[in-house]
Amino acid sequence: MNRNDTIFTEQLLPCGKTFPNRLVKVAMYEHLSPIPGGPPNDFHYELYSAWSKHDWGMIVTGNVQVSQQHLTLGRDMVVPQVLTNQTIQPFQRLAQVMHGDQHSQSLAIMQLSHAGRQSSNILGGRLPFVSPLGPSAVRFGHSKRNEGVISNIFHRLLFQTPKAMSSADIDNVVSEFVRGASLALQSDFDGVQLHVAHGSQFLSPKSNTRTDEYSYHSLLLLSRIVNAIREVVPRDFVLGIKFNTSDYSLFEGSEAKVAQEERALTHLRQVVSWRTVDFIEISGGDYENPEFMLNSSSITSAKNPRQAFFAHFSSKLMKELSSVTSSDQCAPLILLTGGLRSPAHLYTALRSGHAHLLGIGRASVLCPNLPTVLKRRRAAEADLSSDVTPFKPEPDLRFWPSGREPWRCIRKHFPKVKLIGAGVGMAWYVVMIRRLAKERIRRVDDQNGKKFEQQECFEPDYNTRGLGAITKMWVWIDAPELQQTNSISLAIYVLMLVLMWYLYLGSRSFLFDSH
């Protein structure tokens, strides 16, 4: 077998579903729905058609929130309160788009999420300063007091102290996830992924200070959700979990990291023992320490570069799974996400035993036709395993291409808020996601089929930098709600414009420091 064939080997999940290769377009923040959340729209359809044309193994949606009152930044897709033919139809169309043409074998996976205490104020789907639900009354940002007074004020304004969930609240959350899985099933998705990463609250001692069974058995809520979903879906329905290795540590340092890793492995061993999960995505960082939101270039330029951020942890898990896999087919596949920016990185992750599946997030925006590109290069007998050339360059998010002199006297007066700094990178990719979707909408409207194929390649706008990314993310002239303007949506929109400038200036460390 050609060494380049390892990526394009057909994969089998424990539920019995197969898919054509190891490349997975993982979930990203999209910010495409109307405020305050809603079903998929034309931007989603055209965005996902850009990926479905190119034979990804799996395509995972961005967050689909199971609770209308627990959004992130206001533009999430949301599971309808009542499932009817009318409310299901937009999701059916999205699944159809994700499946592509009749020759495509890609799996369409809906990611289900509940933002919990990380649901922002005002844009989170509740009235201003109404508390979200969480495992305990521990406000997001509580552990970041050492970042300064202004940073603490920022977190207090953006995130309310949550209300500790009662038993009835927990039962309702389980029902909301089941409704989400039912939506995916009735919409012809192949399965769902449960987002339990990046501050997944019940698993993390940062946010779970309960004294009941949900404290000493921190996987109880997840196990209830998984079992409840399995009761209402067929056996071949895919069920995945997005898991975070950094939800276990309250402290920094090597000893804490070791303890955190062992606790995470213990939890994953339990998940594997359920024999109900098909794949586990390994991620890291939370919104208080948002590694997953940073550009790869900003991390890989450090003294100890990590091209696959969480490869060490996933390789340990892979070794433990090898004994299970040798005896039966019940072991879930491991999906590694983070820093896979070149063909060599993909092959290194596979050869080193770090994962079964390769998660591509931001690179899938820069290069939506990545599987097609790799296949063409394989056909030309190129040695992809030694090619360290990035799929495409990453953006330079500094305001000025070189030098920082115009801003030195200004930026000293603004706080260093790590979450905001990381969010500048997120904003740039949101803008490129919209650009990709809009280009496809314009082609469908204005081009015939032949000319459309000739213009298939997508080129990101590298002239957009930090300030431009933040501005364009929030000042979206094509926003669905602005096409049917009402006073409430307009008031929210104006408020976002005011907040935008503070968010930009607060991100000074990320915008101006050289990568």
Phi, psi and omega in degrees: 000136175299137183295341177281353183280348186298325179293326188259028174278134178298140184247144179242125177269156179305330181286350179106348178286144176242158174212159200284339183201180186270358184277123182239122172280105186275169183292143174224163174283128188251321176060048185246344184279163175289158174277131006256078179082162180171194181283169174297155181227191184300327178296318176298315184299315181288325177300310184286336175292333177295328179274322186292341179288351193235026167055048167293149179296308174228148174235123183250133178291165166290180182309127166248108186284135180276347180236124178296337181267005181224070177267174177267279180242028168094341185246034179278153163289147186226139174293128180298149179296323179233131181269110176232171178304322182289316182285334180280331188307315179299326179285327174298318179295321178297315179299319179298317178297317182294329178285341177071206182281181186292344181271348183283142177244012181296143175270137177258118185240131177263125177272124179257138185215152170229116188289336177056226184292346179272007173285122188287158175291148178070302183275356186277002177097005179240168173295154181307133175066020170272129187290140170282174175268147176206170179297326180216167180276061179242113184291142173298135183091358182300327184275003185250032182295332183286357179276354175119164184295315184293321177299319179295320177297318179303312180295324180293324179287321186276331184230124179275154172295124185286160172272127178299131185288135174276174177300322179294321177298318180295317177301321180293321178298317177302315180297323180295320178292322177296319177298322177297317178294322177296321176299314180298317180297312182289342179267003178073024167289155179278344180173189180227157170240129178271122181276100177239038181240172174058059178091032185294052161028302180287333181277340189260130175293348175296325188241345181254099177245025181295164178240009180260196184297338179281358174265303182284344173237075189291346177271001187299314180298314179299316181295323177296317180296314180299312181296320180294322178292317181298334180287340186245000180239157177291163185297330183271011176281127185285135177229113180243167179227134171262118193241144184243128181280351185255012180275010190243354186246134174266344188230155175273167177115158186296320181295319178295322180296320179295314179296320179298315181297318181294321178294319178296317178297321178300316178297318181292326175300320178294318179299316179299322183294340178292331181058036179234357184251137185265324176210153180233120176270130181261122178229187181197160183084156172229181186290344174273339176221072199277068178302321187292343182266350183280153174295144177302322183297327181286339179265319184287349178274358180289175183295328179244081186297142178229101181288322173248102194307321191242025185296323182299314180294314183294327178294324175297316179295321179300320179296321179291328181284338185300323179291325179291316183296327182290337184260333177204184184252025186267353182285132178291154175279146181260126180251119181259128181233134174128114172079009179275089192248359180213162177305321181297323178298320180298312183289326177297318179299321180285313182297326183278358180070033181276337186193162169270324186238152186245114183271123180244117180255270185296329177295337178286339174280315179295326185221074183297339180263027184306312179302320179295318179299314181295322178296318179296318179291325175296317179298331178275008177063032174285145179274089183291334186293343180246008183270108181264007179292126179302150178305315171206156180297152174268158185287152169264111188266007172291150181293317181257138179303324178211142180082154182228011190303317184298341188248357187300320182283339182272315190292341179296336186267004181244149187287157174263100181250110188300321181300317182292317180303315177295326182293341176296319176297317177301318182299319181299317181288328173300316179297320180289326175299315178295321179298316179298314180295317183292322178299321180289323176299317181295322180293319179298321182286322194249346187246153170274171187301318184295313181292327177302315181295327181291335182254028188292329185291134180260133177244114177296158179266094181283355175282344176282122181247200188303305181297317180297322180295312179299316181298311185290331178295315184271325178267082184254102185289342178264011183305136183306320184289338179281345176284339175227071191296135169228165188297323182293311181295324179293320178297318178297320182296317178297319179299320179296323179297320178295317180293330186304317184293323176293319180299319181294309183293330178289345182265026188306321185295325182279325185284324192255335180289140180290149183277000000 
